[in-house]
């Protein structure tokens, strides 16, 4: 009988503690790491990691697999990017608790907030649950390629207790608040990691209504937080516009004070208020100085829209001539866009009036639109914008953008994609991200794996974090041991998972073997693999040589193995003793 189930031998190990890399072997037995160092003894399988980087599994604490996890065993794209644990139920949206007559309301909320096709949700969701505990049972019943954990979403909670009053933003009564607090306590005792809410006007249902939680009063938020505290465990997750920064942080601090539970807060740099993020981080720093655990979740690059003829958005979406072909099959649409007469009509109709409709002002920002290449540049020079290229070519930005989408690097298949970075990309650079990543009270997050499937493709953040910030960026990198610590150990601890994110005896054997020199992203692509034939943006990467979950290899050079060792993580997990 072999001494170990698995040995990863000969690699350069970054163990997740922030320590420098060292050559070491890692021995695994029964899903746990049992030795790190000079490993000797027999193994059922040995992986030769010579010349490779060995790091813990990535713990992604901001995903939206709430629907996908119930119908799909492979939580891609996250599992392509070294993620071995993902946390869903963020931003106050999810599918439980729920009354049987409220399914459509929750689908409208998820479809609008997270851009997941309603048809896919209608077909994919079984709705074999009402309570949050029953939802967790449904997730647990399906094996997965990574571990998955969940939070109780405020939107579902509010609709469950208040019905139409909750959807219509009426104030919760004391009885409503007590009921929500009790349900969140029950949810955490059933295995939720915590509670999430949204306070941003960016979150709307598919009908255009603001998320039910937007105007929830401080009494409601604090009362629910006290329900989390009553469970004795759990975290709080918040996204907010912070229009009144001091008042909002007073409420958030009260939530932490009254519950005794930690909180994570989404932080990004808004080009309209480019210095505001520093004030938010100052509030988070002050809270920690007062013994209140608050952590900022920050992105690894700009939050950017992907535009294309198969995507939710494209620069001609509001053009009245484009509306004539918008519903045609893709091939027919491309054929017409290549016909000179139709192109001339389309380009002649482009102008300020066509931009004034829904989304028009943003999607027509040709000075911030960039053509995506096979190895995308996520910190492009403004000199490479569609507007700049068009000026040099002596054509209109609309014409240049149309050619970029239709011709797609000479392939003429209409699959060309454009990139519009709208948060964190200020003055044509990511210097704010550099600052946020190194703040003492932040962790990487906000990748939104499983969401925004037709507009955003940020589940690849872990690859950007390691390859770009650790190796490639010309304007300043971040030490690689720190990046690994941040997205493995520190993210895990932020949500109460103290049993993973470190390569040391007793910890979960979640391990990545990485060809670091070869680590790079491919261009996103549209794949029609959702229920009901729904399409989504997916993005692969090179360099993730072996991904191991609980001691079992799940991906080999980016290709899935047959193994599905991932499980539902129920609640906080203690550190190894």
XYZ file of C-alpha atoms in Angstrom:
577
model
C 0.000 0.000 0.000
C 1.363 3.424 -0.964
C 2.296 5.906 1.744
C 0.492 8.755 -0.026
C -2.331 9.191 -2.515
C -0.446 11.910 -4.373
C 2.953 13.589 -4.321
C 3.702 16.812 -6.199
C 7.448 16.752 -6.475
C 10.174 19.156 -7.544
C 8.202 22.393 -7.920
C 8.873 25.925 -6.725
C 6.315 26.261 -3.929
C 4.586 29.488 -2.959
C 2.672 28.256 0.052
C 0.129 31.076 0.378
C 1.593 32.630 3.512
C 3.474 35.349 1.665
C 6.795 33.552 2.064
C 9.201 33.407 -0.850
C 9.181 30.364 -3.111
C 11.130 27.278 -2.090
C 11.777 23.943 -3.751
C 9.655 21.361 -1.973
C 7.512 18.312 -2.435
C 3.913 18.086 -1.271
C 2.406 14.830 -0.059
C -1.353 14.239 0.046
C -3.466 11.656 1.817
C -7.268 11.477 2.142
C -7.755 14.892 0.583
C -5.380 16.676 2.969
C -1.784 17.810 2.773
C 0.328 15.699 5.143
C 3.891 16.775 4.296
C 5.595 19.740 2.642
C 9.344 19.625 2.157
C 11.706 16.761 1.470
C 9.046 14.141 0.841
C 10.038 10.504 0.736
C 7.836 7.440 0.484
C 5.692 5.800 -2.151
C 2.649 7.415 -3.798
C -0.220 6.158 -5.872
C 0.520 9.037 -8.236
C 3.427 11.436 -8.526
C 3.310 14.691 -10.481
C 6.679 16.009 -11.619
C 6.460 19.782 -11.127
C 10.099 20.493 -12.020
C 10.422 23.992 -13.446
C 6.850 24.848 -12.478
C 5.272 27.044 -9.840
C 3.143 25.284 -7.202
C 0.506 27.349 -5.396
C -2.643 26.684 -3.381
C -6.029 26.530 -5.063
C -7.519 29.955 -5.743
C -10.428 30.874 -3.442
C -12.785 33.121 -5.412
C -15.190 34.796 -3.008
C -17.280 36.681 -5.581
C -19.089 34.408 -8.034
C -22.683 33.938 -9.201
C -23.053 30.227 -9.914
C -26.366 30.082 -8.011
C -28.199 28.773 -11.085
C -25.375 27.004 -12.891
C -24.380 25.002 -9.818
C -27.798 23.327 -9.826
C -27.614 22.128 -13.465
C -23.890 21.975 -14.297
C -21.130 19.952 -12.642
C -18.355 22.045 -14.182
C -18.202 25.569 -12.844
C -16.428 27.061 -15.799
C -14.933 29.505 -16.494
C -13.633 29.722 -12.901
C -12.311 26.161 -12.814
C -10.187 26.900 -15.905
C -8.326 29.589 -13.942
C -7.024 27.734 -10.923
C -10.103 28.299 -8.771
C -10.787 25.395 -6.416
C -13.391 27.100 -4.189
C -15.994 29.639 -5.327
C -18.509 31.558 -3.223
C -21.877 32.415 -4.804
C -24.913 34.357 -3.602
C -23.170 37.719 -3.828
C -24.761 41.150 -4.381
C -28.057 40.163 -2.756
C -29.231 37.959 -5.652
C -29.987 34.251 -5.641
C -32.793 31.718 -5.725
C -33.703 31.023 -2.115
C -35.639 31.341 0.065
C -38.539 31.389 -2.348
C -42.293 30.835 -2.468
C -43.551 28.734 -5.374
C -45.297 31.743 -6.924
C -42.171 33.943 -6.847
C -39.941 32.044 -9.294
C -40.410 34.589 -12.061
C -39.531 37.483 -9.757
C -36.188 35.933 -8.817
C -35.420 35.074 -12.433
C -36.157 38.671 -13.459
C -33.842 39.882 -10.710
C -30.973 37.550 -11.664
C -31.497 38.157 -15.386
C -31.347 41.916 -14.932
C -28.621 42.223 -12.301
C -26.316 39.488 -13.566
C -27.188 39.286 -17.295
C -28.041 35.575 -17.298
C -30.629 34.725 -19.991
C -34.088 34.285 -18.493
C -34.812 31.388 -20.864
C -31.749 29.547 -19.569
C -32.860 30.063 -15.976
C -36.441 29.002 -16.697
C -35.247 25.778 -18.312
C -32.254 25.079 -16.073
C -33.674 25.653 -12.595
C -35.559 22.715 -11.113
C -37.012 24.730 -8.202
C -36.900 21.668 -5.941
C -36.621 23.950 -2.949
C -38.290 26.671 -0.938
C -36.037 27.239 2.055
C -32.384 28.165 1.777
C -31.442 24.865 3.370
C -33.366 22.995 0.654
C -31.528 25.033 -1.991
C -28.219 23.956 -0.469
C -29.406 20.341 -0.580
C -30.091 20.724 -4.315
C -26.596 22.118 -4.912
C -25.051 19.376 -2.804
C -26.864 16.658 -4.754
C -24.788 17.411 -7.860
C -21.025 16.691 -7.873
C -18.805 19.554 -9.068
C -15.290 20.133 -10.281
C -14.631 22.658 -7.493
C -15.949 23.344 -4.015
C -18.876 25.752 -3.886
C -20.227 27.814 -0.981
C -23.265 30.083 -0.772
C -24.612 33.169 0.957
C -28.215 34.123 1.769
C -29.196 36.867 -0.723
C -31.092 39.884 0.550
C -33.166 40.239 -2.646
C -34.685 36.775 -2.328
C -35.072 37.211 1.425
C -36.954 40.499 1.061
C -39.301 39.165 -1.628
C -39.936 36.000 0.393
C -41.004 37.939 3.481
C -42.549 41.091 1.999
C -43.803 40.037 -1.438
C -44.828 42.960 -3.634
C -44.123 45.389 -0.801
C -40.505 44.286 -0.924
C -40.308 44.565 -4.710
C -41.836 48.050 -4.513
C -39.207 49.289 -2.039
C -41.602 49.824 0.847
C -40.009 50.053 4.268
C -39.855 46.798 6.182
C -41.919 46.683 9.352
C -40.410 45.445 12.620
C -42.194 42.137 12.007
C -40.697 41.929 8.485
C -37.227 42.587 9.848
C -37.617 39.972 12.565
C -38.769 37.423 9.970
C -35.820 38.162 7.669
C -33.389 37.973 10.586
C -34.782 34.583 11.570
C -34.589 33.244 8.007
C -30.996 34.372 7.589
C -30.123 32.723 10.915
C -31.723 29.507 9.699
C -29.895 29.770 6.384
C -26.525 30.114 8.062
C -27.254 27.239 10.415
C -28.133 25.169 7.318
C -24.721 25.959 5.818
C -24.664 29.447 4.283
C -21.415 31.371 4.671
C -23.275 34.591 5.391
C -25.569 37.278 3.991
C -25.223 39.590 0.974
C -26.964 42.768 -0.129
C -26.874 45.341 -2.934
C -27.096 49.130 -2.535
C -26.296 50.161 -6.114
C -28.464 51.640 -8.844
C -26.487 49.593 -11.363
C -28.530 46.567 -10.258
C -31.936 46.359 -11.912
C -34.344 43.577 -12.763
C -34.937 42.617 -16.392
C -38.060 44.803 -16.257
C -35.961 47.869 -15.421
C -36.912 48.109 -11.739
C -34.206 48.721 -9.155
C -33.168 45.748 -7.038
C -35.570 45.356 -4.073
C -32.755 45.954 -1.590
C -31.597 49.330 -2.921
C -33.513 51.492 -0.462
C -33.591 49.161 2.529
C -33.441 51.312 5.646
C -30.626 51.044 8.204
C -33.002 49.351 10.661
C -33.614 46.547 8.149
C -29.929 46.024 7.351
C -28.881 46.120 10.993
C -31.723 43.817 12.034
C -30.764 41.211 9.436
C -27.109 41.532 10.442
C -28.162 40.778 14.008
C -29.741 37.585 12.649
C -26.340 36.655 11.234
C -24.821 37.396 14.613
C -27.389 35.192 16.326
C -26.063 32.249 14.310
C -22.636 32.836 15.853
C -20.880 32.646 12.498
C -21.134 34.069 8.991
C -19.960 37.074 7.014
C -21.677 40.136 5.523
C -21.146 41.167 1.876
C -22.164 44.553 0.458
C -21.998 46.466 -2.810
C -22.976 50.135 -2.653
C -22.884 53.346 -4.691
C -21.758 55.260 -1.573
C -23.503 58.444 -2.681
C -23.525 59.609 0.951
C -20.298 57.993 2.078
C -20.421 58.931 5.746
C -24.055 57.902 6.224
C -23.580 54.630 4.353
C -20.491 53.650 6.300
C -22.257 54.543 9.553
C -24.875 51.917 8.652
C -22.258 49.360 7.592
C -20.286 49.894 10.787
C -23.453 49.419 12.824
C -24.108 46.154 10.999
C -20.674 44.887 12.001
C -20.895 46.252 15.553
C -24.349 44.838 16.279
C -23.696 41.459 14.683
C -20.092 40.929 15.702
C -19.493 39.535 12.191
C -16.958 40.638 9.530
C -17.938 42.404 6.319
C -16.534 42.621 2.799
C -17.332 45.592 0.564
C -16.931 45.944 -3.203
C -14.486 48.746 -4.054
C -13.753 50.046 -7.559
C -12.480 53.267 -9.105
C -15.219 55.203 -10.876
C -13.876 57.523 -13.604
C -16.594 60.047 -12.726
C -15.325 60.172 -9.118
C -11.737 59.016 -9.573
C -10.559 59.665 -6.019
C -13.639 58.473 -4.137
C -12.320 54.924 -3.675
C -9.598 56.253 -1.383
C -12.235 57.664 0.956
C -13.983 54.294 1.060
C -10.698 52.592 1.870
C -10.034 55.180 4.591
C -13.380 54.274 6.188
C -12.471 50.576 6.010
C -9.084 51.306 7.583
C -10.695 53.327 10.389
C -13.170 50.524 11.090
C -10.363 47.999 11.436
C -8.469 50.353 13.723
C -11.588 50.310 15.918
C -11.684 46.519 15.985
C -14.382 46.133 13.306
C -13.318 43.656 10.634
C -14.051 45.145 7.213
C -12.350 44.119 3.971
C -12.517 45.691 0.524
C -13.028 43.384 -2.454
C -11.144 44.765 -5.465
C -10.847 43.700 -9.095
C -7.667 42.490 -10.780
C -8.217 44.777 -13.788
C -10.856 47.101 -15.193
C -14.441 45.963 -15.068
C -15.041 45.961 -18.793
C -17.889 45.385 -21.208
C -17.416 42.992 -24.119
C -19.232 44.160 -27.257
C -19.883 42.089 -30.351
C -22.528 40.937 -32.777
C -23.260 37.852 -30.651
C -23.039 39.688 -27.325
C -25.751 41.485 -25.410
C -24.291 44.832 -26.511
C -22.691 46.241 -29.639
C -22.057 49.826 -30.809
C -25.037 49.696 -33.201
C -27.587 48.392 -30.732
C -29.515 51.669 -30.715
C -29.101 52.332 -34.439
C -32.550 52.222 -36.129
C -31.147 50.493 -39.227
C -29.455 47.808 -37.148
C -32.802 47.080 -35.491
C -33.987 45.700 -38.852
C -31.559 42.763 -38.541
C -31.047 42.500 -34.774
C -33.128 39.320 -34.426
C -31.715 37.508 -37.471
C -29.492 34.426 -37.117
C -25.849 35.402 -36.760
C -24.738 34.263 -40.226
C -27.565 36.171 -41.935
C -26.772 39.261 -39.905
C -23.090 39.144 -40.858
C -23.943 38.655 -44.535
C -26.078 41.797 -44.530
C -23.443 43.806 -42.662
C -21.014 42.957 -45.442
C -23.348 44.228 -48.169
C -22.271 47.742 -49.263
C -25.809 49.104 -49.575
C -26.864 47.994 -46.078
C -23.543 49.148 -44.549
C -24.009 52.591 -46.086
C -27.506 52.889 -44.626
C -26.323 51.679 -41.233
C -23.381 54.053 -41.056
C -25.463 56.964 -42.318
C -27.907 56.403 -39.444
C -25.155 56.447 -36.831
C -25.223 59.641 -34.827
C -26.159 61.365 -31.647
C -29.879 60.585 -31.863
C -29.215 56.848 -32.106
C -26.944 57.033 -29.103
C -29.492 58.644 -26.829
C -31.433 55.458 -26.157
C -30.789 52.798 -23.537
C -27.040 52.249 -23.123
C -26.251 54.341 -26.185
C -23.954 56.860 -24.579
C -21.734 54.185 -23.123
C -21.577 51.769 -26.040
C -20.764 54.658 -28.415
C -17.673 55.727 -26.432
C -15.323 54.896 -29.293
C -12.509 56.674 -27.446
C -12.788 53.915 -24.814
C -13.451 51.001 -27.168
C -10.613 48.653 -28.085
C -10.395 45.714 -30.454
C -9.715 42.452 -28.604
C -6.814 40.409 -29.944
C -6.071 36.730 -29.403
C -4.023 37.695 -26.333
C -6.089 40.555 -24.885
C -4.518 43.741 -23.583
C -6.421 44.792 -20.459
C -4.456 48.004 -19.940
C -4.503 49.355 -23.495
C -3.092 52.714 -24.530
C -5.689 55.302 -25.478
C -3.758 55.552 -28.747
C -5.072 52.072 -29.551
C -8.757 52.971 -29.168
C -11.217 52.521 -32.009
C -11.482 56.313 -32.266
C -7.713 56.733 -32.525
C -7.351 53.978 -35.122
C -10.246 55.407 -37.116
C -8.706 58.884 -37.144
C -5.424 57.516 -38.439
C -7.235 55.468 -41.081
C -9.367 58.410 -42.200
C -12.694 56.682 -41.505
C -15.444 57.175 -38.925
C -15.218 55.319 -35.610
C -18.472 53.545 -36.479
C -17.015 52.198 -39.719
C -13.818 51.060 -38.034
C -15.763 49.325 -35.241
C -18.052 47.605 -37.740
C -15.097 46.270 -39.718
C -13.402 45.072 -36.519
C -16.483 43.061 -35.516
C -17.354 41.700 -38.958
C -13.859 40.957 -40.262
C -12.450 39.674 -36.949
C -8.786 39.780 -37.870
C -9.431 38.616 -41.416
C -11.689 35.703 -40.519
C -14.862 37.461 -41.755
C -17.046 35.459 -39.362
C -18.521 38.343 -37.410
C -17.035 37.104 -34.145
C -14.806 40.103 -33.528
C -15.047 41.498 -30.001
C -14.544 44.989 -28.646
C -13.570 45.855 -25.073
C -14.831 48.848 -23.111
C -13.180 49.256 -19.677
C -15.520 51.413 -17.597
C -14.447 50.980 -13.951
C -10.846 51.139 -12.714
C -9.516 52.315 -16.111
C -8.873 55.994 -15.370
C -6.612 58.226 -17.461
C -5.875 55.254 -19.690
C -4.228 53.093 -17.035
C -4.819 50.744 -14.082
C -2.766 52.646 -11.513
C -5.770 52.692 -9.180
C -5.955 48.888 -9.305
C -2.257 48.758 -8.440
C -2.988 50.914 -5.406
C -6.056 48.945 -4.329
C -4.397 45.537 -4.651
C -1.674 46.577 -2.209
C -3.944 48.121 0.402
C -3.659 46.332 3.771
C -7.421 45.782 4.034
C -8.322 44.489 0.566
C -8.464 41.124 -1.181
C -8.987 40.264 -4.862
C -12.563 39.534 -5.900
C -15.392 40.754 -8.133
C -14.715 38.269 -10.951
C -18.442 37.438 -11.156
C -17.920 33.927 -12.541
C -21.244 32.592 -13.778
C -22.757 36.052 -14.340
C -22.873 38.809 -16.960
C -22.605 36.038 -19.512
C -23.255 38.251 -22.543
C -21.492 41.453 -21.465
C -18.560 40.800 -19.106
C -15.966 38.034 -18.965
C -14.052 38.580 -15.732
C -13.971 35.049 -14.307
C -10.404 35.045 -15.637
C -9.283 37.563 -12.993
C -7.031 34.976 -11.257
C -4.946 34.546 -14.417
C -4.660 38.325 -14.845
C -3.687 38.707 -11.206
C -0.761 36.286 -11.420
C 0.423 36.801 -15.016
C -0.104 40.529 -15.437
C 0.400 41.936 -11.971
C 3.047 39.416 -10.956
C 5.033 39.341 -14.206
C 4.065 41.435 -17.228
C 2.963 44.928 -16.260
C 5.374 47.632 -17.424
C 3.995 50.339 -15.098
C 4.702 48.387 -11.932
C 4.083 44.852 -10.704
C 3.123 43.386 -7.324
C 5.263 40.723 -5.573
C 4.052 37.288 -6.597
C 4.139 35.747 -3.078
C 1.823 38.530 -1.913
C -0.597 37.988 -4.817
C -0.784 34.260 -4.084
C -1.352 34.935 -0.381
C -4.098 37.424 -1.238
C -6.089 35.202 -3.601
C -5.628 31.943 -1.697
C -5.230 32.286 2.056
C -6.602 35.795 2.552
C -9.718 35.426 0.436
C -10.454 32.141 2.189
C -10.124 33.727 5.608
C -12.282 36.692 4.575
C -15.264 34.340 4.286
C -14.397 32.086 7.229
C -12.722 29.211 5.340
C -9.620 28.680 7.441
C -9.005 25.135 6.204
C -7.684 26.056 2.724
C -5.533 28.511 0.816
C -2.239 27.370 2.363
C 0.121 24.570 1.381
C 0.903 23.128 4.801
C 0.129 19.904 6.715
C -3.514 19.602 7.706
C -4.860 21.952 5.041
C -7.106 20.932 2.167
C -5.118 19.494 -0.719
C -6.261 22.129 -3.200
C -3.197 22.681 -5.378
C -2.251 24.287 -8.690
C 0.839 23.431 -10.709
C 1.485 26.385 -13.010
C 3.733 26.869 -16.027
C 4.270 30.445 -14.919
C 6.284 31.570 -17.936
C 3.507 30.221 -20.177
C 0.601 31.635 -18.164
C -1.537 33.769 -20.487
C -5.124 34.467 -21.459
C -6.895 33.765 -24.711
C -9.523 36.021 -26.246
C -13.059 35.383 -24.928
C -15.455 33.483 -27.152
C -19.219 33.045 -27.306
C -20.348 29.482 -26.555
C -24.020 28.346 -26.823
C -23.939 25.842 -23.946
C -26.491 27.230 -21.497
C -29.914 25.648 -21.043
C -32.411 26.559 -23.790
C -29.478 27.154 -26.133
C -28.378 30.261 -24.261
C -25.016 31.796 -25.169
C -22.293 32.938 -22.840
C -18.815 34.445 -22.946
C -16.068 32.061 -21.883
C -12.320 32.584 -21.690
C -9.552 30.007 -21.516
C -5.942 30.327 -20.432
C -2.655 28.544 -20.986
C -0.350 27.662 -18.124
C -2.629 25.975 -15.587
C -0.858 22.616 -15.890
C -2.550 20.681 -13.067
C -5.465 21.742 -10.856
C -6.107 19.501 -7.869
C -9.189 19.611 -5.626
C -9.100 17.650 -2.351
C -6.142 15.657 -3.673
C -7.792 14.741 -6.991
C -6.759 16.200 -10.340
C -9.672 17.984 -12.025
C -7.870 19.744 -14.905
C -4.770 18.799 -16.874
C -3.407 21.527 -19.146
C -6.809 23.158 -19.217
C -8.735 20.009 -20.094
C -11.195 18.490 -17.632
C -10.531 15.070 -16.209
C -13.414 12.754 -15.359
C -13.100 13.526 -11.643
C -15.671 15.659 -9.801
C -14.391 15.879 -6.206
C -15.908 19.295 -5.489
C -18.458 19.523 -2.719
C -20.793 22.024 -1.112
C -18.996 23.784 1.723
C -21.471 24.203 4.542
C -20.535 27.142 6.689
C -17.271 28.372 8.129
C -14.420 25.888 8.327
C -11.887 25.854 11.181
C -8.142 25.921 10.682
C -6.232 22.641 10.995
C -5.192 21.798 14.519
